[in-house]
XYZ file of N, CA and C in Angstrom:
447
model
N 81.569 -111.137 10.987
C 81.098 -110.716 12.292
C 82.300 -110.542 13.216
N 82.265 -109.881 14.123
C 83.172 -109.211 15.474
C 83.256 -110.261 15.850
N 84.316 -110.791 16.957
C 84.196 -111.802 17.747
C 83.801 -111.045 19.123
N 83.015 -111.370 19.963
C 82.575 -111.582 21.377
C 83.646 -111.483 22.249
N 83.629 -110.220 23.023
C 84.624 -109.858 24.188
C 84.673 -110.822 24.662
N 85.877 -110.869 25.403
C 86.510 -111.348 26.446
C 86.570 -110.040 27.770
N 85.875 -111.050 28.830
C 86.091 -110.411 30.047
C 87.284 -109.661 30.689
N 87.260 -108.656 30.560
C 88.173 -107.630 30.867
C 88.877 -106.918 29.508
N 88.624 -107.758 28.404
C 89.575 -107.134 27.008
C 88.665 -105.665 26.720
N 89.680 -104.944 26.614
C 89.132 -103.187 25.804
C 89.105 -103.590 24.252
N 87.805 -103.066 24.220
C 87.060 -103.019 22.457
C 88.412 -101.830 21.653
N 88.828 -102.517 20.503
C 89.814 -101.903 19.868
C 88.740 -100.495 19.325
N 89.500 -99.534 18.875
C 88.635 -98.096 18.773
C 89.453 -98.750 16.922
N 90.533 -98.902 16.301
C 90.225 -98.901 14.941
C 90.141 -100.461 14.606
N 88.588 -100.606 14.339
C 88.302 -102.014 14.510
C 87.708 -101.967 12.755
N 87.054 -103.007 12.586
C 86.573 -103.349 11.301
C 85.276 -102.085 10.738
N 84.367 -102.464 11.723
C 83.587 -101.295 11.472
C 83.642 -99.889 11.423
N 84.819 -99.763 11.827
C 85.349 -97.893 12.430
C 85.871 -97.784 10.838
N 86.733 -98.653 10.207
C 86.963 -98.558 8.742
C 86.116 -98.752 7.580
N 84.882 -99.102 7.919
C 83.912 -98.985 7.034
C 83.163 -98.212 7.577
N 82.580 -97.640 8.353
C 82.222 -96.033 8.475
C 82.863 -94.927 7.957
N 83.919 -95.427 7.731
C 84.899 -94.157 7.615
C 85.112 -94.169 5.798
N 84.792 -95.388 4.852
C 84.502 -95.571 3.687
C 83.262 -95.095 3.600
N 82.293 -95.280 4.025
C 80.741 -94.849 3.565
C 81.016 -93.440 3.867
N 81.526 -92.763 5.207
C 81.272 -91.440 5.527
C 82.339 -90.978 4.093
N 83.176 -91.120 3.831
C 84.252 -90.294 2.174
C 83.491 -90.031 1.284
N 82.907 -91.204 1.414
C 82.220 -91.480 0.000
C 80.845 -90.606 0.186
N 80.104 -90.609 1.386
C 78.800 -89.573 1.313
C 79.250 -87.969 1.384
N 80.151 -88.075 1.663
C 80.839 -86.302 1.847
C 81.744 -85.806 0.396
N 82.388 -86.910 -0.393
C 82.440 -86.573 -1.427
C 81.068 -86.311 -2.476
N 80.188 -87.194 -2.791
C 79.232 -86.778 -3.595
C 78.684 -85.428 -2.968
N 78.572 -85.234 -1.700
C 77.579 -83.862 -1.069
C 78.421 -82.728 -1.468
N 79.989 -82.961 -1.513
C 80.374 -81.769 -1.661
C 81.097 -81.532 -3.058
N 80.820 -82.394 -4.001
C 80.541 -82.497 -5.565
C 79.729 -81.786 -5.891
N 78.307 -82.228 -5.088
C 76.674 -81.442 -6.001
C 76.809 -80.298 -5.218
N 77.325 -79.673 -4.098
C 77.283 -78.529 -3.522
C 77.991 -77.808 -4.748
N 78.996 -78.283 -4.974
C 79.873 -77.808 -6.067
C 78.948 -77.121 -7.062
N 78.868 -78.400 -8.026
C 78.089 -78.482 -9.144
C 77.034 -77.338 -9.178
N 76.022 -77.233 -7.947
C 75.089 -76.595 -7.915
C 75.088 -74.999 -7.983
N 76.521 -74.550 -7.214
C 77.091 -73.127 -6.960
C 77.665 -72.725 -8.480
N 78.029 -74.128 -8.783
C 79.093 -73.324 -10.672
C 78.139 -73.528 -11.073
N 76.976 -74.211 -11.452
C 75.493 -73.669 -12.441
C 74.519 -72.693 -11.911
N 74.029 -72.760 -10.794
C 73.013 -72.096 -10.331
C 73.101 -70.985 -9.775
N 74.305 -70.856 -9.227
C 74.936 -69.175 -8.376
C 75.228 -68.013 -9.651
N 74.667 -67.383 -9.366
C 74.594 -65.885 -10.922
C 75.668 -65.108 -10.739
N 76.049 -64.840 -9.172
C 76.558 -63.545 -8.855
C 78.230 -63.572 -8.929
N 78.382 -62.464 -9.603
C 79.971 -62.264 -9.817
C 80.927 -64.081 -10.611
N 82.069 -63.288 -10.481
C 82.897 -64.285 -11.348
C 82.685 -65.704 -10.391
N 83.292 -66.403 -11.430
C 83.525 -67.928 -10.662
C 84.606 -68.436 -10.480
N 85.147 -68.348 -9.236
C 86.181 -68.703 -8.734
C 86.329 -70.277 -8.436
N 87.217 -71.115 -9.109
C 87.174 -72.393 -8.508
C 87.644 -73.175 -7.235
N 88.570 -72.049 -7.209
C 89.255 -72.166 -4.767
C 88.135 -71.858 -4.431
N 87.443 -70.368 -4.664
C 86.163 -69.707 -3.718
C 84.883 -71.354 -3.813
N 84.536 -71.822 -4.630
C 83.404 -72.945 -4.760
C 84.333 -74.075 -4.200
N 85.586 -74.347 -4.575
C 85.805 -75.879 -4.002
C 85.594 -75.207 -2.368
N 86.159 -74.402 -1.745
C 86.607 -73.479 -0.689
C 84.549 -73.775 0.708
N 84.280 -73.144 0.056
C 82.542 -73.253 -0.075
C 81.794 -74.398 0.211
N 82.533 -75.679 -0.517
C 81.529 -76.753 -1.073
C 82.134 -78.203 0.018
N 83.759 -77.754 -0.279
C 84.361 -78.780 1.184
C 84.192 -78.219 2.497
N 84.405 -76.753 2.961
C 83.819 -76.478 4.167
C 81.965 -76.890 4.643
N 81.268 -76.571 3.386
C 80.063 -76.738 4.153
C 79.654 -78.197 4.540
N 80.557 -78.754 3.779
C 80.191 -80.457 3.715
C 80.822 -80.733 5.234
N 82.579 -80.182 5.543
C 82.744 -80.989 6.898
C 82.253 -80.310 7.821
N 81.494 -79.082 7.849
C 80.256 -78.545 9.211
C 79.174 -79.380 9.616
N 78.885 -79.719 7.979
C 77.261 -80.259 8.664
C 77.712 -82.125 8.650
N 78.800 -82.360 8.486
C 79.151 -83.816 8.518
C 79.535 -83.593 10.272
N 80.304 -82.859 10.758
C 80.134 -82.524 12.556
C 78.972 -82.909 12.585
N 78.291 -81.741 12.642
C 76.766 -81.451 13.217
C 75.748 -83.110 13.052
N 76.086 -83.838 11.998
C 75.540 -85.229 11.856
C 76.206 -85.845 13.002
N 77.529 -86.457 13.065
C 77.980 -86.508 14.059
C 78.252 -86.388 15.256
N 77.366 -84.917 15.551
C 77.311 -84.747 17.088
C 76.028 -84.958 17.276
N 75.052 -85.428 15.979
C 73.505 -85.593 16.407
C 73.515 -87.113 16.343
N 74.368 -88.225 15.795
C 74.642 -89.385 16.011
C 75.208 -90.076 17.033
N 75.800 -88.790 17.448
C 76.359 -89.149 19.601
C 75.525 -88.673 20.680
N 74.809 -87.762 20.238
C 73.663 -87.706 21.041
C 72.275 -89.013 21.407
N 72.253 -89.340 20.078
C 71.058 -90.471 20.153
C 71.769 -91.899 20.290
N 72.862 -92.267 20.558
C 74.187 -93.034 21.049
C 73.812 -93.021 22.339
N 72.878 -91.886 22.929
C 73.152 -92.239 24.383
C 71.637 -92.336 25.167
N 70.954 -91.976 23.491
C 69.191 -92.466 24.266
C 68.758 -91.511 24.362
N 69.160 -90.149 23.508
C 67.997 -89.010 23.782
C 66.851 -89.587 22.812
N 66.857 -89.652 21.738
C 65.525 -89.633 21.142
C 64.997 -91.364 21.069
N 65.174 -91.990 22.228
C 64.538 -93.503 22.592
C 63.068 -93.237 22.194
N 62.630 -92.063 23.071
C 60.688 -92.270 23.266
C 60.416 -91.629 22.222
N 61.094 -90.682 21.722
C 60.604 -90.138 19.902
C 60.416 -91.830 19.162
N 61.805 -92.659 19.173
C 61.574 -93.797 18.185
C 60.680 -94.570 18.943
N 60.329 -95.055 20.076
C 59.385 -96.270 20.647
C 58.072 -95.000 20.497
N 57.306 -94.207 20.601
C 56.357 -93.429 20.526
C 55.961 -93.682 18.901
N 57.048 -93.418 17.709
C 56.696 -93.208 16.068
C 56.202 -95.000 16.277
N 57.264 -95.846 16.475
C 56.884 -97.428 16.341
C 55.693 -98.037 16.811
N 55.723 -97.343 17.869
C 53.819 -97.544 18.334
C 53.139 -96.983 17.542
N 53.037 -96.072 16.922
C 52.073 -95.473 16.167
C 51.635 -95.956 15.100
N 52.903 -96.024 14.103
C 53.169 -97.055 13.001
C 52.067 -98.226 13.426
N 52.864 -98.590 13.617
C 52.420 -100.357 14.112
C 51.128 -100.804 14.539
N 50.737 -99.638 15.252
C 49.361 -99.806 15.603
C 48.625 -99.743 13.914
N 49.265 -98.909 13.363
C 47.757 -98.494 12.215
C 48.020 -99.571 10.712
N 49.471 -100.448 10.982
C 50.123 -101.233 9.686
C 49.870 -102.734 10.504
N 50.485 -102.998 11.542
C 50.936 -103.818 12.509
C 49.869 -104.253 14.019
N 48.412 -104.480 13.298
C 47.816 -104.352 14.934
C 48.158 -105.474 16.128
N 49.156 -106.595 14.966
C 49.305 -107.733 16.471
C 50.701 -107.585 17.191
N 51.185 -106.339 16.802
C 52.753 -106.304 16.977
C 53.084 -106.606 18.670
N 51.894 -106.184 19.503
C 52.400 -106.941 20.576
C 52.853 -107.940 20.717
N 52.289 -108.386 20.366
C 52.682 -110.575 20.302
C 53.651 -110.549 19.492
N 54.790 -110.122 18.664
C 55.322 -110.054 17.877
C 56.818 -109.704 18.747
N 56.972 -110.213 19.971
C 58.632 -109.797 20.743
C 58.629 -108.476 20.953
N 57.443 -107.451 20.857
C 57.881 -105.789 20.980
C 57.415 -105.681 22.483
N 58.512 -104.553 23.070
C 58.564 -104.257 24.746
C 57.209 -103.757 24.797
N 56.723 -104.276 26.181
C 55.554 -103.721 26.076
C 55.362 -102.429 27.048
N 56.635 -101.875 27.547
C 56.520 -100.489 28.240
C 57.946 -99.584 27.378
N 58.297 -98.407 27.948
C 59.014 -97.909 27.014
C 60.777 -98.347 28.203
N 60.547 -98.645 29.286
C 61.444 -99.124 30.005
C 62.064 -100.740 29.752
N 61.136 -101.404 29.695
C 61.810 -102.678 28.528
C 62.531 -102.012 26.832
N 61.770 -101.826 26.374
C 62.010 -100.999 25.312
C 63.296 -100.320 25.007
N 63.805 -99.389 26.478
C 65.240 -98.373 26.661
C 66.293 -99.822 27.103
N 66.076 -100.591 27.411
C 66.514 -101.904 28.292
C 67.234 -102.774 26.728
N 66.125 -102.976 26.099
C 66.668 -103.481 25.114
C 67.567 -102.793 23.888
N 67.363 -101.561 23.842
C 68.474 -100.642 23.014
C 69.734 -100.595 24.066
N 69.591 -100.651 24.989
C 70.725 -100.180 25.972
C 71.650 -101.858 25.752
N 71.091 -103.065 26.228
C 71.655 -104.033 26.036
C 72.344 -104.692 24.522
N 71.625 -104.462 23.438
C 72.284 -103.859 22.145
C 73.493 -103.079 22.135
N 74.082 -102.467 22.648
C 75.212 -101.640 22.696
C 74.901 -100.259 21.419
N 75.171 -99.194 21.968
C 74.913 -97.929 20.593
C 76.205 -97.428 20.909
N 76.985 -97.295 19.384
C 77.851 -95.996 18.921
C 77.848 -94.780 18.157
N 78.164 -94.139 18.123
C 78.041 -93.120 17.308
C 79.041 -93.197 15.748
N 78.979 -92.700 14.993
C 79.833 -92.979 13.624
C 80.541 -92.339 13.544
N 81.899 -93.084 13.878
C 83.110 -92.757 14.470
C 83.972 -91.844 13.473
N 83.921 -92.750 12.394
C 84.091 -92.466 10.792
C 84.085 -91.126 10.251
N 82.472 -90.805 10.596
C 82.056 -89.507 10.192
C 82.849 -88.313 10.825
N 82.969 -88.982 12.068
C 83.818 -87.149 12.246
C 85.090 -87.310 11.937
N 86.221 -88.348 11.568
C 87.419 -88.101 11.104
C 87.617 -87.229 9.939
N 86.477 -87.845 8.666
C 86.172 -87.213 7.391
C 85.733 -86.005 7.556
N 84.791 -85.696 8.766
C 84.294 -84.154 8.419
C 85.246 -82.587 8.870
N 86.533 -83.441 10.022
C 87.658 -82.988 10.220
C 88.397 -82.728 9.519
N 88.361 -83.407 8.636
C 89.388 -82.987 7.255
C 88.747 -82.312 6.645
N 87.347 -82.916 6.180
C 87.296 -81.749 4.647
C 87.128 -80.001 5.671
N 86.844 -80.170 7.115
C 86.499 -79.014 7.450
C 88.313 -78.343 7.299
N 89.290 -79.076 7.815
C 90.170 -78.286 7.389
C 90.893 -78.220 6.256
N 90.436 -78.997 5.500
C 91.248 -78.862 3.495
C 90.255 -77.481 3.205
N 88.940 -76.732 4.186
C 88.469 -76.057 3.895
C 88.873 -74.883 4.237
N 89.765 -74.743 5.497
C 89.839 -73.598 6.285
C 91.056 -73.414 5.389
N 91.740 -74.386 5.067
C 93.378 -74.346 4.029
C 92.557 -73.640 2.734
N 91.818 -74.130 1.717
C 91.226 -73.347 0.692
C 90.608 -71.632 1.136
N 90.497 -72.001 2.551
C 90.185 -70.635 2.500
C 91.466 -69.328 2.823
N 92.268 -70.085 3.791
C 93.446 -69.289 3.348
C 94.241 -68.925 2.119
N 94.259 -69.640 1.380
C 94.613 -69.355 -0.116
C 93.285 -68.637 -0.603
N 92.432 -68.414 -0.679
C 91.293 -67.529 -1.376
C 91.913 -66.264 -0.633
N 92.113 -66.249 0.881
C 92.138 -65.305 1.569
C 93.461 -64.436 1.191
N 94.459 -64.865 0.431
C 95.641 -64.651 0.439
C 95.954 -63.957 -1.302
N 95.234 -64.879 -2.131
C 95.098 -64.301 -3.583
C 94.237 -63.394 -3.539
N 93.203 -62.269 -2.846
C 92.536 -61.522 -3.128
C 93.228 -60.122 -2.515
């Protein structure tokens, strides 16, 4: 576990968890852009098979949509989709969970934002270092595709 600020100390930005985000995010962007791989050299029919053009392909699309995760993980970091999740949890709960009131759950959606807010939210810091790279080991594969043709 983290140790507990100290009044006035700034939260280190490469802390314990920023390095294990940044292991899980390698590791989920390597397998995605393996089977992207995999999937284009078996399943794609058309014309020759280039292995720059598919690695080129398979690491760019992986660090776009590893952004795009990332900028949808800093968005809800700041409480856009609170009443999407307290709205699904009521719902749930009501039809699995009928005593969940009594059970410590906020009973308005303003306790509710109160208690995510006092929790502290980050976004996965991790993820966009990794999706920075493979996006540019992609734009680099693509200059070399761009350059041998």
């Amino acid at each position: 576990m983290s140790e507990p600020l100290v009044e006035g100390e700034k939260k280190r930005f490469f802390d314990k968890l920023f390095f294990i985000s940044l292991a899980i995010s390698t590791g989920c962007l390597l397998v995605t852009s393996t089977l992207i791989f995999l999937i284009e050299y078996f399943l794609w029919q058309q014309g020759p098979k280039d292995g720059v053009s598919l690695a080129m392909d398979a690491i760019g699309i992986t660090g776009f949509f590893g952004i795009l995760i990332y900028l949808m993980s800093f968005v809800s970091s700041k409480g856009t989709f609170d009443i999407l999740e307290y709205g699904l949890k009521i719902a749930v709960f009501t039809v699995f969970k009928p005593n969940y009131r009594k059970n410590n759950f906020p009973k308005t959606f303003y306790d509710y934002k109160m208690q995510k807010d006092s929790k502290g939210r980050n976004p996965i810091r991790g993820l966009l270092f990794v999706s920075l790279l493979f996006l540019a080991v992609g734009a680099i594969l693509l200059a070399i595709h761009m350059t041998a043709q």
